[in-house]
Each structure stands twice: as C-alpha cells, then as structure tokens.
C-alpha cells in the first residue's frame, strides 16, 4: 500500500504537464470559441458546462456518426473512466463500468426514464441502437442525492434524436458478418410544437463468440428493431407538453457454453414511454412526468423453442416532479419528489416494491466561488431507507483554470434475485453503499479543453454468494447472497481535446487502483491502465477519423489475467452533395485477438460501408 500514493502522484504530475502542452502549441491569436455544452444529468435541468461541479462527458450526434458504432458500448468506450466488457460482438451481452465500479452501479436513463432489469440489476446495452441516439451524457461519481438508487459509479443519460420540421433522413449500411442496417427519421410540425419519428432495423449473421471446450461451434447472430417518438407542444407562453417513447425488439444467439443442451438464444422486447408537462416562469421552472419502462427477455433453445425456456420481466412505473427556483442572483434551489413501482415476473416471495424519494439541491455562487449541496431521502419497500448527499465546491482562478472538489454518498438496492429468488434469496440484505471523493482541475482556452481528476470510492456491503453455515439434505453447504464484501477504488482520469496543425486531437487516459478488501486482491475485470487517442481531419468534402484504444491486462480471478490489447479503427466519410454522404469504416484494422471476458472472442477485423441521404 505504501507505493500507491507515489504512483498516483507521478501520474498527476504527468497529466498536469500534458495539460499544458496543447496550450503552448496553440497560436496565441486564435479566436475560435468552444461552445458551452448544455447538460441536464447533474441537476435534472439545463446547465452549461462551467456550471457543473462534477465531471460530465458529452457525446453529440455528429461524433456518433463519425464513429459509426455498432453498439452503445462502442460510443462509451472512447471516454475516460469507462470500461467495457463484451461476451462477443455488438449483439452480445455487454457490461459498462464507470471508474472501476460494478456494471450494476451505473444508473442508465433514456429521455428521463430509468431503464434496466430489477432481477439482474443491470441494463441490456446490446438491445439499444446507436442510430436512434442524439446525445449521451456520462456523469462520473455518485449522484444518488439527485437520482436515487444505482448511481454509485455514475449516471449515463441517453437522449433520442429530435429533428426540426421538414428535416428527415434515410440511411443504409452493409458490412462484415453479413451485417445490414436500414434507418429513417422525420421531423413533423404541429402548431406550436413538433415531433420526431425514427425507425432503425439491423441484423448480422454474427460469428462464433465462445471458445470454451464444451461450446457450440456455430455463428451467433443478432437482430434488433428500434422505433422512437419524441416531441413537445407549447400550450401557452409558459406551459409546454412533452412526450417520448421507444420500442426495442430483437433476437440474440449465443453459445450454450456448458454444452448441456440449455438455452442458446433469446428474444427481447423493451419499451419506455414518458408523458410530461413543464412550466417555465421568470424564476420557477417545474417539470412533472409520468412514465413506464419494460425490460423483457425470454431465453430458449434455438432448435427447440419449447426447451429451456426462462422469462424475465421488469415493469417499472415512475412519477417525477422536479423544480428549479432562482431565489436571488447566484442562488438556485432545486428539489422534487420521485415515486416508482417495480414489478417482476416469476415465482418470487415478493414480486413488487414501491420507492418514494425526495431531494433538495442548493447552488450558490460568490464571484469566483461556486458551492453546491444536495441531500436525498429514499424509502424503499422492505429495505432500510437511505439518506445520501453530495457536497461540491469550485473555484474559478481566471477565465481558463478552475479547481473543483466533490464528496458524496450513494447506494444500490438489492435485486429481486438477491432478495427473493426461490430457495436461495436473502430478504435480510442491506443496500450496497459508497462514499467517494473527487478533485478535478479544468482548463479551457480557444480550441483547447482539458481536465485531470483524482478520485477515490469506498464501497461497503457488497452483495456476494456466501455460506450460511447450514447444510442441505445431501450434506452440502447452503450458499445465499450476503453483504460480505468491501472494495476500495482510487485512480486518476485525464482528458483533453485540442486543435493542432489543422488536426483535431482527443486523448483520454485512466489509471485505476482497485482492491477487494476481503481477499486483498484486485477487483476482477479491471485494468490499471486504459487510454484512447483519436485523430480527425476535415478536408473539403472528406472527413477522416483514426481511433486507437489500449486496454491493459485485466485480473480474471484465481491469479489469472486477460492479456492487454490494442485496437485501431479507421473511418472516412465523403459528402457527395449537400444531402448525400458515403462512409467507410474499418474496425480492429490489425485483427487483434481481443478478449475482455474469459473465453469470449472478438469479431476480429470488420469493414462497413454506409450511404445516407439527409435534409437537416
């Protein structure tokens, strides 16, 4: 443990130096302005980036198109502090980790609606189509004080596409493993409002994803269809009606890795809908929304759909009331109430629960000093109630440099599987809890922006299988979920974007130091070092993008490690006219053997070609 602080200190000094490099390279007479990014994840209301006291990375539609991703994970992996583990390619099970926390410690919100499974406690990222996404915001660190359960590692908020009146697009794509995609969207005006309807359909024959001894030797393909609707209508000068909806349906083939004749295919059918109204006055902004989400998955044997069937379903109803009031110059008051009901399908001792949460957030600015305090109380049925908080301070040294610090707590309620799975659930479980600290230095000037963030997260009451001390009728130890584990995560995160010699550069690096406090080993699936570098260039009607990703070796348990790997992706786009665009994308150019989960293959080198016509 004695060498750990010195490691982090060396990294901090290194990234401080890197932060200064683009500044020296930029010409002093440049007058290009970097637009403030509007974010809502931190407080539920629009704020410019300089008003946020937590680290938030934002990805816009233009960047998504240039990346030409096949999954949401492909978009997120380019960000610092975001790690991805895949059980194969785009259609397979994927987990997202923020700053070393578990995948279940990430709160995912789509157009203001919480999504995910209450039985597994995670989100099925493979069911989401990147083509339907307008913007993604990734907030690092706990935000339970605003959003409630799950936000131990952070919050990923996804916004679907919204077009103006008479804007529309169509597109098609073909690529490796017989991948094919078709998509279309249109914006429609209705009086003082507008709506956007978009449709996406894609499928791939896939490849053999699992290489275990008893695995099936076949291709594992996937298909998915996504329909989204989003709109708003002005009712008066101050009142507005809002609505959104999304339906995702598809199929994924995978391997019965034990060769036992079990399930090797699944169908999913998920949806969300959200109806709301917003009042915008001179000092008060108030939003009321009613929504519902469904996460449904059916597993079966592909050659006999009646064999090995298992169904999992979460139905979540939610009502949220959020408010922001400008008390005085530089003093904002936010607060609201949230109610939700989760119901699951299955033979559980308890198959639904209600949660009621209330929060308040106060933000105050004194010239160069900005402070924010947030407190929330959540009453979860059949689980102990939780009170969480966030305290943040930021000091603006001048127009370019800002230092901010944050501390906060968060929690994750046990899943229905943990609590009530027949014959193995433990209804006495407590919520997993965390306390974290963050110190971030930001720099912004002309075409340069950068930050370096040092963080620490202590997570207690982690749920894991453990012996109960009882013996079953056959003489075997009885195991059940229990709050037996604790973890400590610390690290450094660095990110910068800058222009140099006509090229756009983006660099992200994360150093992680993790420890399971029970075994005193590193946490499984984490690597110490991970970084990304992208280089883009615009010349006349061409745009070029080169993206490089390095993933350090990951601990796989039992003193085994997954090898480090390098991945280089290349893309080129050509604008034939104002409306027509062609794009060619090559993934994993050097055909690296990429394994992020033991025994699961990557698709290898891939090539995709797309054509689109848009009136935007």
Coordinates of C-alpha atoms in Angstrom, one line a residue:
X1 CA 0.0 0.0 0.0
X2 CA 2.9 2.3 0.6
X3 CA 3.8 2.7 -3.1
X4 CA 0.2 3.6 -4.2
X5 CA 0.2 7.3 -3.3
X6 CA 3.5 7.8 -5.2
X7 CA 2.1 6.1 -8.3
X8 CA -0.8 8.4 -8.3
X9 CA 1.4 11.4 -7.6
X10 CA 3.6 10.6 -10.6
X11 CA 0.5 10.3 -12.8
X12 CA -0.9 13.6 -11.6
X13 CA 2.4 15.4 -12.3
X14 CA 2.5 13.8 -15.8
X15 CA -1.0 14.8 -16.8
X16 CA -0.6 18.3 -15.5
X17 CA 2.3 18.6 -17.9
X18 CA 0.2 17.1 -20.7
X19 CA -2.5 19.7 -20.0
X20 CA -0.1 22.5 -20.7
X21 CA 1.3 21.0 -24.0
X22 CA -1.6 21.9 -26.2
X23 CA -1.7 25.4 -24.7
X24 CA 1.8 26.1 -25.8
X25 CA 1.2 24.7 -29.2
X26 CA -2.0 26.7 -29.9
X27 CA -1.5 30.0 -31.6
X28 CA -2.0 33.0 -29.3
X29 CA -4.1 34.9 -31.8
X30 CA -6.7 32.2 -32.3
X31 CA -10.2 33.4 -31.6
X32 CA -12.2 30.2 -32.0
X33 CA -14.8 29.8 -29.3
X34 CA -15.7 26.4 -27.9
X35 CA -19.5 26.4 -27.3
X36 CA -20.8 25.6 -23.9
X37 CA -22.4 22.2 -23.7
X38 CA -25.8 22.1 -22.2
X39 CA -26.1 19.2 -19.7
X40 CA -29.0 18.1 -17.5
X41 CA -27.7 15.0 -15.8
X42 CA -26.2 16.7 -12.8
X43 CA -29.3 18.6 -11.6
X44 CA -32.1 17.4 -14.0
X45 CA -32.2 20.9 -15.5
X46 CA -30.2 22.6 -18.3
X47 CA -26.8 23.9 -17.2
X48 CA -23.8 25.0 -19.2
X49 CA -20.6 23.0 -18.7
X50 CA -19.0 25.7 -16.5
X51 CA -21.9 25.5 -14.0
X52 CA -21.4 21.7 -13.5
X53 CA -19.4 20.7 -10.4
X54 CA -19.0 17.1 -11.4
X55 CA -17.2 15.5 -14.4
X56 CA -19.6 15.1 -17.3
X57 CA -18.5 13.8 -20.7
X58 CA -20.9 14.6 -23.6
X59 CA -21.1 12.9 -27.0
X60 CA -23.2 14.6 -29.7
X61 CA -24.8 13.2 -32.8
X62 CA -22.1 14.4 -35.2
X63 CA -19.4 12.5 -33.2
X64 CA -21.6 9.4 -33.1
X65 CA -22.0 9.4 -36.9
X66 CA -18.2 9.7 -37.4
X67 CA -17.6 6.8 -35.0
X68 CA -20.2 4.7 -36.9
X69 CA -20.6 2.5 -33.9
X70 CA -22.4 -0.9 -33.9
X71 CA -23.3 -0.6 -30.2
X72 CA -23.7 2.0 -27.4
X73 CA -20.6 0.4 -25.8
X74 CA -18.6 1.4 -28.9
X75 CA -19.5 5.1 -28.2
X76 CA -18.9 5.0 -24.5
X77 CA -15.5 3.1 -24.7
X78 CA -13.8 6.2 -26.1
X79 CA -14.4 8.1 -22.9
X80 CA -12.0 8.2 -19.9
X81 CA -13.1 6.2 -16.9
X82 CA -15.4 4.0 -18.9
X83 CA -14.5 0.3 -19.3
X84 CA -16.4 -2.2 -21.4
X85 CA -16.6 -6.0 -21.2
X86 CA -18.2 -7.9 -24.0
X87 CA -19.3 -11.5 -24.3
X88 CA -18.7 -11.2 -28.0
X89 CA -19.7 -8.6 -30.6
X90 CA -22.3 -5.9 -30.8
X91 CA -25.4 -8.1 -30.2
X92 CA -24.0 -10.0 -27.2
X93 CA -24.2 -9.2 -23.5
X94 CA -22.2 -6.1 -22.6
X95 CA -21.3 -4.5 -19.3
X96 CA -20.3 -1.0 -18.7
X97 CA -18.1 0.1 -15.7
X98 CA -17.6 3.7 -14.6
X99 CA -14.4 4.4 -12.7
X100 CA -13.9 0.8 -11.7
X101 CA -17.4 0.2 -10.1
X102 CA -19.6 -2.7 -11.0
X103 CA -21.8 -2.6 -14.1
X104 CA -24.9 -2.6 -11.7
X105 CA -23.5 0.6 -10.1
X106 CA -24.4 2.6 -13.2
X107 CA -27.7 4.4 -13.5
X108 CA -29.0 4.5 -17.1
X109 CA -31.7 6.9 -18.1
X110 CA -33.3 7.2 -21.6
X111 CA -35.2 10.5 -22.2
X112 CA -35.6 10.9 -18.5
X113 CA -36.8 7.4 -17.8
X114 CA -34.8 4.9 -15.7
X115 CA -34.3 1.6 -17.5
X116 CA -32.9 -1.8 -16.6
X117 CA -33.7 -5.1 -15.0
X118 CA -34.8 -5.3 -11.4
X119 CA -33.9 -9.0 -11.4
X120 CA -30.4 -8.8 -12.7
X121 CA -29.7 -5.2 -11.6
X122 CA -28.1 -4.2 -14.9
X123 CA -29.0 -2.7 -18.3
X124 CA -29.1 -4.6 -21.6
X125 CA -26.9 -2.3 -23.7
X126 CA -26.9 -4.8 -26.6
X127 CA -30.6 -4.0 -27.2
X128 CA -30.1 -0.3 -27.8
X129 CA -29.4 1.1 -31.3
X130 CA -26.8 3.9 -31.6
X131 CA -28.6 5.1 -34.7
X132 CA -31.6 6.4 -32.6
X133 CA -29.4 8.5 -30.3
X134 CA -28.9 12.2 -30.4
X135 CA -26.7 12.8 -27.4
X136 CA -25.2 10.9 -24.5
X137 CA -24.1 12.4 -21.2
X138 CA -21.9 10.5 -18.8
X139 CA -21.6 11.8 -15.2
X140 CA -18.8 10.4 -13.2
X141 CA -19.1 9.7 -9.5
X142 CA -22.2 9.3 -7.2
X143 CA -25.4 11.2 -7.9
X144 CA -27.8 9.3 -5.7
X145 CA -28.6 12.6 -4.0
X146 CA -30.4 13.6 -7.1
X147 CA -31.4 10.4 -8.9
X148 CA -31.7 7.8 -6.2
X149 CA -30.5 4.1 -6.3
X150 CA -27.8 2.7 -8.6
X151 CA -25.7 5.9 -9.2
X152 CA -22.6 4.6 -7.3
X153 CA -20.3 4.8 -10.2
X154 CA -22.2 7.5 -12.2
X155 CA -25.1 8.2 -14.5
X156 CA -25.4 7.5 -18.2
X157 CA -28.2 9.6 -19.7
X158 CA -29.2 8.9 -23.3
X159 CA -31.3 11.3 -25.4
X160 CA -33.0 10.1 -28.6
X161 CA -33.0 12.0 -31.8
X162 CA -35.1 15.1 -32.3
X163 CA -35.5 16.7 -35.8
X164 CA -37.0 20.1 -36.7
X165 CA -39.9 20.4 -39.1
X166 CA -39.2 19.2 -42.7
X167 CA -35.9 17.6 -41.5
X168 CA -35.6 14.0 -42.5
X169 CA -33.0 11.3 -43.2
X170 CA -32.7 7.8 -44.6
X171 CA -29.7 5.5 -44.5
X172 CA -28.4 2.0 -45.2
X173 CA -25.3 0.1 -44.3
X174 CA -23.7 -3.3 -45.1
X175 CA -20.6 -4.9 -43.6
X176 CA -18.8 -7.9 -42.2
X177 CA -20.6 -11.0 -40.9
X178 CA -23.5 -10.0 -43.3
X179 CA -24.4 -7.0 -41.2
X180 CA -27.1 -4.9 -42.7
X181 CA -28.9 -1.8 -41.4
X182 CA -31.7 0.5 -42.6
X183 CA -32.8 3.6 -40.8
X184 CA -35.1 6.6 -41.4
X185 CA -36.4 9.6 -39.4
X186 CA -38.6 12.6 -40.0
X187 CA -39.4 15.8 -38.1
X188 CA -43.0 17.0 -38.1
X189 CA -44.5 20.3 -37.1
X190 CA -47.9 20.6 -35.4
X191 CA -48.9 24.2 -34.5
X192 CA -46.6 25.4 -31.8
X193 CA -44.8 22.1 -31.4
X194 CA -43.0 19.3 -33.3
X195 CA -42.4 15.6 -33.1
X196 CA -39.7 13.2 -34.4
X197 CA -40.3 9.7 -35.5
X198 CA -37.3 7.4 -36.3
X199 CA -37.0 3.8 -37.2
X200 CA -33.9 1.5 -37.3
X201 CA -33.6 -2.1 -38.3
X202 CA -30.3 -4.0 -38.2
X203 CA -29.1 -7.6 -38.2
X204 CA -26.0 -9.7 -38.6
X205 CA -25.3 -13.4 -39.0
X206 CA -22.5 -13.0 -36.4
X207 CA -19.7 -15.3 -35.7
X208 CA -18.8 -18.0 -33.1
X209 CA -18.5 -16.0 -29.9
X210 CA -17.4 -18.6 -27.4
X211 CA -14.3 -20.8 -27.5
X212 CA -14.7 -23.0 -24.4
X213 CA -14.2 -26.7 -24.5
X214 CA -17.9 -27.7 -24.5
X215 CA -19.1 -24.7 -26.5
X216 CA -21.3 -24.9 -29.6
X217 CA -19.5 -24.4 -32.9
X218 CA -21.8 -22.1 -34.7
X219 CA -22.3 -18.5 -35.7
X220 CA -24.1 -16.3 -33.2
X221 CA -26.1 -13.6 -34.9
X222 CA -28.5 -10.9 -33.8
X223 CA -31.3 -8.6 -35.0
X224 CA -32.9 -5.6 -33.5
X225 CA -35.6 -3.1 -34.4
X226 CA -35.9 0.3 -32.7
X227 CA -38.8 2.8 -33.1
X228 CA -38.7 6.1 -31.2
X229 CA -41.1 9.0 -31.0
X230 CA -40.2 12.3 -29.3
X231 CA -42.0 15.7 -29.2
X232 CA -43.2 18.8 -27.5
X233 CA -46.1 21.2 -27.8
X234 CA -46.3 24.8 -26.5
X235 CA -49.7 25.1 -24.6
X236 CA -49.2 28.7 -23.5
X237 CA -46.2 31.1 -23.3
X238 CA -45.1 29.3 -20.1
X239 CA -46.6 25.8 -20.3
X240 CA -45.3 23.0 -22.5
X241 CA -46.4 19.4 -23.0
X242 CA -43.6 16.8 -23.6
X243 CA -43.7 13.2 -24.7
X244 CA -41.3 10.4 -25.7
X245 CA -41.5 6.7 -26.4
X246 CA -39.2 4.0 -27.6
X247 CA -39.7 0.3 -28.5
X248 CA -36.8 -2.1 -29.0
X249 CA -37.4 -5.6 -30.1
X250 CA -34.8 -8.2 -31.3
X251 CA -33.1 -11.6 -31.0
X252 CA -29.7 -12.7 -29.9
X253 CA -28.0 -16.0 -30.5
X254 CA -25.3 -17.1 -28.1
X255 CA -23.5 -20.3 -27.1
X256 CA -24.6 -22.8 -24.5
X257 CA -21.1 -22.7 -23.0
X258 CA -21.5 -25.8 -20.9
X259 CA -22.7 -28.0 -23.7
X260 CA -25.7 -29.1 -21.6
X261 CA -28.4 -28.6 -24.1
X262 CA -29.6 -25.5 -22.4
X263 CA -30.7 -22.1 -23.8
X264 CA -28.6 -20.6 -26.6
X265 CA -30.9 -17.9 -27.9
X266 CA -33.0 -15.0 -26.5
X267 CA -35.7 -12.7 -27.6
X268 CA -36.1 -9.2 -26.1
X269 CA -39.0 -6.7 -26.2
X270 CA -38.4 -3.5 -24.3
X271 CA -40.2 -0.2 -24.3
X272 CA -40.4 3.1 -22.5
X273 CA -43.0 5.9 -22.6
X274 CA -42.9 9.3 -20.9
X275 CA -45.6 12.0 -20.7
X276 CA -44.8 15.3 -19.0
X277 CA -45.5 19.0 -18.7
X278 CA -43.2 21.8 -18.0
X279 CA -43.8 25.3 -16.6
X280 CA -41.1 27.9 -17.3
X281 CA -41.5 31.2 -15.4
X282 CA -39.2 34.1 -14.7
X283 CA -37.8 32.4 -11.6
X284 CA -39.5 29.0 -11.4
X285 CA -39.1 26.0 -13.7
X286 CA -41.2 23.0 -12.8
X287 CA -41.5 19.6 -14.6
X288 CA -44.0 16.8 -13.9
X289 CA -43.6 13.5 -15.7
X290 CA -45.4 10.1 -15.7
X291 CA -43.6 7.2 -17.4
X292 CA -43.2 3.5 -17.6
X293 CA -40.5 1.1 -18.8
X294 CA -40.4 -2.6 -19.6
X295 CA -37.4 -4.9 -19.7
X296 CA -38.3 -8.3 -21.1
X297 CA -36.1 -11.2 -22.1
X298 CA -37.0 -14.8 -23.0
X299 CA -34.2 -17.4 -23.2
X300 CA -34.7 -20.7 -25.1
X301 CA -33.1 -23.4 -27.2
X302 CA -32.9 -22.2 -30.8
X303 CA -33.5 -25.7 -32.4
X304 CA -36.4 -26.3 -30.0
X305 CA -38.1 -23.1 -28.7
X306 CA -40.0 -25.1 -26.1
X307 CA -36.8 -26.3 -24.4
X308 CA -35.0 -24.5 -21.6
X309 CA -37.4 -21.5 -21.6
X310 CA -36.8 -18.8 -19.0
X311 CA -38.6 -15.5 -18.9
X312 CA -37.5 -12.3 -17.1
X313 CA -39.5 -9.2 -17.0
X314 CA -39.3 -5.9 -15.1
X315 CA -42.2 -3.4 -15.3
X316 CA -41.3 0.0 -13.8
X317 CA -43.8 2.8 -13.3
X318 CA -42.5 6.2 -12.3
X319 CA -43.8 9.7 -11.4
X320 CA -41.4 12.5 -11.0
X321 CA -41.8 16.2 -10.0
X322 CA -38.7 18.4 -10.3
X323 CA -38.4 22.1 -9.7
X324 CA -35.8 24.8 -10.0
X325 CA -36.2 28.2 -8.4
X326 CA -34.0 31.2 -8.8
X327 CA -34.1 32.6 -5.3
X328 CA -31.7 35.5 -6.0
X329 CA -28.8 36.4 -8.2
X330 CA -26.3 33.4 -7.9
X331 CA -28.6 31.3 -5.7
X332 CA -30.6 28.4 -7.1
X333 CA -32.8 26.0 -5.3
X334 CA -33.7 22.6 -6.8
X335 CA -35.9 19.9 -5.4
X336 CA -38.5 17.3 -6.1
X337 CA -40.3 14.0 -5.4
X338 CA -40.0 10.6 -7.2
X339 CA -42.2 7.6 -6.8
X340 CA -41.7 4.3 -8.6
X341 CA -43.2 0.8 -8.6
X342 CA -41.1 -2.1 -9.8
X343 CA -42.8 -5.4 -10.6
X344 CA -41.1 -8.6 -11.8
X345 CA -42.3 -11.8 -13.4
X346 CA -41.6 -15.0 -11.6
X347 CA -42.3 -17.1 -8.5
X348 CA -40.8 -14.7 -6.0
X349 CA -41.8 -14.4 -2.4
X350 CA -42.3 -10.7 -3.1
X351 CA -42.7 -9.6 -6.8
X352 CA -43.1 -5.8 -6.5
X353 CA -42.0 -2.9 -4.4
X354 CA -42.6 0.8 -4.1
X355 CA -39.9 3.5 -3.7
X356 CA -40.5 7.1 -2.6
X357 CA -37.7 9.6 -2.8
X358 CA -37.4 13.4 -2.0
X359 CA -34.4 15.6 -2.7
X360 CA -33.2 19.1 -2.4
X361 CA -30.2 20.8 -4.0
X362 CA -28.9 24.3 -3.3
X363 CA -26.3 26.0 -5.5
X364 CA -24.7 29.4 -4.6
X365 CA -22.1 31.5 -6.4
X366 CA -20.0 34.1 -4.7
X367 CA -17.9 35.7 -7.5
X368 CA -15.3 33.1 -8.3
X369 CA -16.5 30.5 -5.8
X370 CA -19.4 28.1 -6.6
X371 CA -20.9 25.8 -4.0
X372 CA -23.5 23.0 -4.2
X373 CA -25.1 20.8 -1.6
X374 CA -27.7 18.1 -2.3
X375 CA -29.5 15.7 0.1
X376 CA -32.0 13.0 -0.7
X377 CA -34.1 10.5 1.3
X378 CA -35.3 7.2 -0.3
X379 CA -37.8 5.0 1.4
X380 CA -37.7 1.5 -0.4
X381 CA -40.3 -1.0 0.5
X382 CA -39.0 -3.9 2.6
X383 CA -35.4 -2.4 2.5
X384 CA -33.9 0.0 5.0
X385 CA -34.3 3.6 4.0
X386 CA -31.3 5.6 2.7
X387 CA -30.2 9.2 3.0
X388 CA -27.5 10.3 0.6
X389 CA -25.7 13.6 0.0
X390 CA -23.3 15.5 -2.3
X391 CA -21.2 18.5 -1.3
X392 CA -19.2 20.3 -4.1
X393 CA -17.0 23.4 -4.3
X394 CA -15.4 25.0 -7.3
X395 CA -13.0 28.0 -7.5
X396 CA -12.5 29.8 -10.8
X397 CA -8.9 31.1 -10.8
X398 CA -9.4 33.0 -14.1
X399 CA -11.1 32.6 -17.4
X400 CA -9.2 29.4 -18.1
X401 CA -8.5 27.5 -14.9
X402 CA -10.9 26.0 -12.4
X403 CA -10.5 23.7 -9.4
X404 CA -13.4 21.7 -8.0
X405 CA -13.9 19.1 -5.3
X406 CA -16.8 16.8 -4.5
X407 CA -17.7 14.3 -1.9
X408 CA -20.8 12.2 -1.8
X409 CA -22.6 9.0 -0.9
X410 CA -24.7 6.6 -2.9
X411 CA -26.5 3.3 -2.7
X412 CA -27.7 0.3 -4.8
X413 CA -30.8 -1.6 -3.6
X414 CA -30.6 -5.4 -3.7
X415 CA -32.2 -7.0 -6.8
X416 CA -35.3 -9.2 -6.6
X417 CA -33.0 -12.2 -7.4
X418 CA -30.8 -11.3 -4.4
X419 CA -33.7 -10.9 -2.1
X420 CA -36.4 -13.4 -3.2
X421 CA -35.1 -15.9 -5.7
X422 CA -36.9 -19.2 -4.8
X423 CA -34.9 -21.2 -2.3
X424 CA -31.8 -19.0 -2.4
X425 CA -32.9 -15.4 -1.8
X426 CA -31.9 -13.5 1.3
X427 CA -34.6 -11.0 2.4
X428 CA -32.4 -9.6 5.1
X429 CA -29.9 -8.0 2.7
X430 CA -28.9 -4.3 3.0
X431 CA -28.3 -1.9 0.2
X432 CA -24.7 -1.6 -1.1
X433 CA -23.4 1.8 -0.1
X434 CA -20.5 4.0 -1.1
X435 CA -18.6 7.2 -0.1
X436 CA -16.5 8.9 -2.7
X437 CA -14.1 11.9 -3.1
X438 CA -13.1 13.7 -6.3
X439 CA -10.7 16.6 -7.0
X440 CA -10.7 18.0 -10.6
X441 CA -8.7 20.7 -12.4
X442 CA -10.2 22.1 -15.6
X443 CA -8.6 24.1 -18.3
X444 CA -10.2 25.7 -21.3
X445 CA -8.9 28.3 -23.8
X446 CA -9.5 28.8 -27.5
X447 CA -9.5 25.4 -29.1
X448 CA -8.1 23.6 -26.1
X449 CA -10.0 22.0 -23.2
X450 CA -8.7 19.5 -20.7
X451 CA -9.2 18.2 -17.2
X452 CA -7.4 15.9 -14.7
X453 CA -9.4 14.3 -12.0
X454 CA -8.3 12.3 -8.9
X455 CA -10.9 10.1 -7.3
X456 CA -11.5 7.6 -4.5
X457 CA -14.5 5.4 -3.9
X458 CA -15.1 3.1 -0.9
X459 CA -17.9 0.7 -1.4
X460 CA -19.4 -1.3 1.5
X461 CA -21.9 -4.1 2.0
X462 CA -21.3 -5.5 -1.5
X463 CA -23.5 -8.5 -2.2
X464 CA -21.8 -11.8 -2.9
X465 CA -22.7 -15.5 -2.5
X466 CA -21.5 -16.8 0.9
X467 CA -22.1 -20.0 3.0
X468 CA -24.9 -19.6 5.6
X469 CA -23.5 -22.2 7.9
X470 CA -26.4 -24.5 7.2
X471 CA -26.3 -27.9 5.5
X472 CA -28.8 -29.2 2.9
X473 CA -30.3 -32.7 2.9
X474 CA -27.5 -34.0 0.8
X475 CA -24.8 -32.7 3.1
X476 CA -23.8 -29.7 1.0
X477 CA -23.2 -26.2 2.4
X478 CA -26.1 -23.8 1.7
X479 CA -25.0 -20.6 0.0
X480 CA -27.0 -17.4 -0.3
X481 CA -26.4 -13.8 -1.2
X482 CA -24.9 -11.8 1.7
X483 CA -23.4 -8.3 2.4
X484 CA -19.9 -9.7 2.8
X485 CA -17.6 -7.7 0.5
X486 CA -16.0 -4.3 0.6
X487 CA -14.0 -2.6 -2.1
X488 CA -11.7 0.4 -2.4
X489 CA -11.2 2.1 -5.8
X490 CA -8.9 5.0 -6.5
X491 CA -7.5 6.5 -9.7
X492 CA -6.7 9.3 -12.0
X493 CA -8.6 10.4 -15.1
X494 CA -7.3 12.7 -17.8
X495 CA -9.0 14.1 -20.9
X496 CA -8.1 16.7 -23.4
X497 CA -9.3 18.0 -26.8
X498 CA -7.4 20.4 -28.9
X499 CA -6.6 21.5 -32.5
X500 CA -3.1 21.4 -33.8
X501 CA -1.8 21.8 -37.4
X502 CA -5.3 21.5 -38.8
X503 CA -6.0 18.3 -37.0
X504 CA -8.4 17.6 -34.1
X505 CA -6.9 15.6 -31.3
X506 CA -8.7 13.8 -28.4
X507 CA -6.8 12.0 -25.7
X508 CA -8.3 10.1 -22.7
X509 CA -6.4 8.1 -20.0
X510 CA -7.5 6.4 -16.8
X511 CA -5.4 4.8 -14.1
X512 CA -7.2 2.5 -11.7
X513 CA -6.0 1.0 -8.4
X514 CA -8.7 -1.4 -7.0
X515 CA -8.8 -3.8 -4.1
X516 CA -11.2 -6.3 -2.8
X517 CA -10.8 -5.7 1.0
X518 CA -11.7 -9.3 1.9
X519 CA -9.3 -11.1 -0.4
X520 CA -6.8 -8.2 -0.7
X521 CA -6.7 -8.9 -4.5
X522 CA -7.5 -6.6 -7.4
X523 CA -11.2 -6.4 -8.5
X524 CA -12.0 -8.8 -11.3
X525 CA -12.3 -7.3 -14.8
X526 CA -10.4 -4.1 -14.0
X527 CA -7.1 -3.0 -15.5
X528 CA -4.7 -0.4 -14.2
X529 CA -4.2 1.4 -17.4
X530 CA -6.6 2.3 -20.2
X531 CA -6.4 5.0 -22.8
X532 CA -7.8 6.3 -26.1
X533 CA -6.5 8.6 -28.8
X534 CA -8.4 9.9 -31.8
X535 CA -7.2 12.0 -34.7
X536 CA -9.7 13.6 -37.1
X537 CA -9.2 15.7 -40.1
X538 CA -11.6 17.6 -42.4
X539 CA -10.6 18.4 -46.0
X540 CA -13.1 19.8 -48.4
X541 CA -15.9 17.1 -48.6
X542 CA -13.8 14.4 -46.9
X543 CA -13.6 13.7 -43.2
X544 CA -11.1 11.2 -41.7
X545 CA -11.0 9.6 -38.3
X546 CA -8.4 7.3 -36.7
X547 CA -9.3 5.9 -33.2
X548 CA -6.9 4.0 -31.0
X549 CA -7.8 2.1 -27.9
X550 CA -5.5 0.4 -25.4
X551 CA -6.8 -1.8 -22.7
X552 CA -4.3 -3.0 -20.0
X553 CA -4.4 -6.5 -18.7
X554 CA -7.4 -7.4 -16.5
X555 CA -7.5 -9.6 -13.4
X556 CA -9.7 -12.6 -14.2
X557 CA -9.6 -14.3 -10.7
X558 CA -7.6 -17.2 -9.4
X559 CA -4.3 -15.4 -10.1
X560 CA -5.2 -15.3 -13.9
X561 CA -5.1 -12.3 -16.2
X562 CA -6.6 -11.4 -19.5
X563 CA -4.0 -10.1 -21.9
X564 CA -3.7 -6.4 -22.8
X565 CA -4.8 -5.5 -26.3
X566 CA -4.6 -2.6 -28.8
X567 CA -7.3 -1.7 -31.2
X568 CA -7.1 0.7 -34.2
X569 CA -10.2 1.8 -36.1
X570 CA -10.2 3.9 -39.2
X571 CA -13.0 5.8 -40.9
X572 CA -13.5 8.0 -43.9
X573 CA -16.6 10.0 -44.9
X574 CA -17.3 11.7 -48.3
X575 CA -20.1 14.2 -48.8
X576 CA -21.2 13.7 -52.4
X577 CA -23.5 16.6 -52.2
X578 CA -25.3 18.7 -49.5
X579 CA -27.6 15.7 -48.9
X580 CA -25.7 12.6 -49.9
X581 CA -23.0 11.1 -47.8
X582 CA -20.9 7.9 -48.0
X583 CA -18.9 6.4 -45.2
X584 CA -16.4 3.6 -44.9
X585 CA -15.4 2.2 -41.5
X586 CA -12.7 -0.4 -40.6
X587 CA -12.7 -1.8 -37.1
X588 CA -9.7 -3.6 -35.5
X589 CA -7.5 -2.9 -38.5
X590 CA -4.7 -5.1 -37.3
X591 CA -7.0 -8.0 -36.5
X592 CA -6.0 -8.2 -32.8
X593 CA -7.2 -11.1 -30.6
X594 CA -9.4 -9.1 -28.2
X595 CA -10.7 -10.9 -25.1
X596 CA -12.4 -8.8 -22.5
X597 CA -14.3 -11.7 -20.9
X598 CA -12.6 -15.1 -20.4
X599 CA -13.1 -17.4 -23.5
X600 CA -15.2 -14.9 -25.4
X601 CA -13.9 -14.0 -28.9
X602 CA -14.0 -10.6 -30.6
X603 CA -15.3 -10.4 -34.2
X604 CA -11.7 -9.6 -35.5
X605 CA -11.2 -7.2 -38.4
X606 CA -14.5 -5.7 -39.7
X607 CA -15.4 -3.5 -42.6
X608 CA -18.6 -1.5 -43.1
X609 CA -20.0 0.8 -45.8
X610 CA -22.9 3.1 -45.4
X611 CA -24.8 5.6 -47.5
X612 CA -27.2 8.2 -46.2
X613 CA -29.5 11.0 -47.6
X614 CA -30.5 13.7 -45.2
X615 CA -32.3 17.1 -45.2
X616 CA -31.1 18.7 -42.0

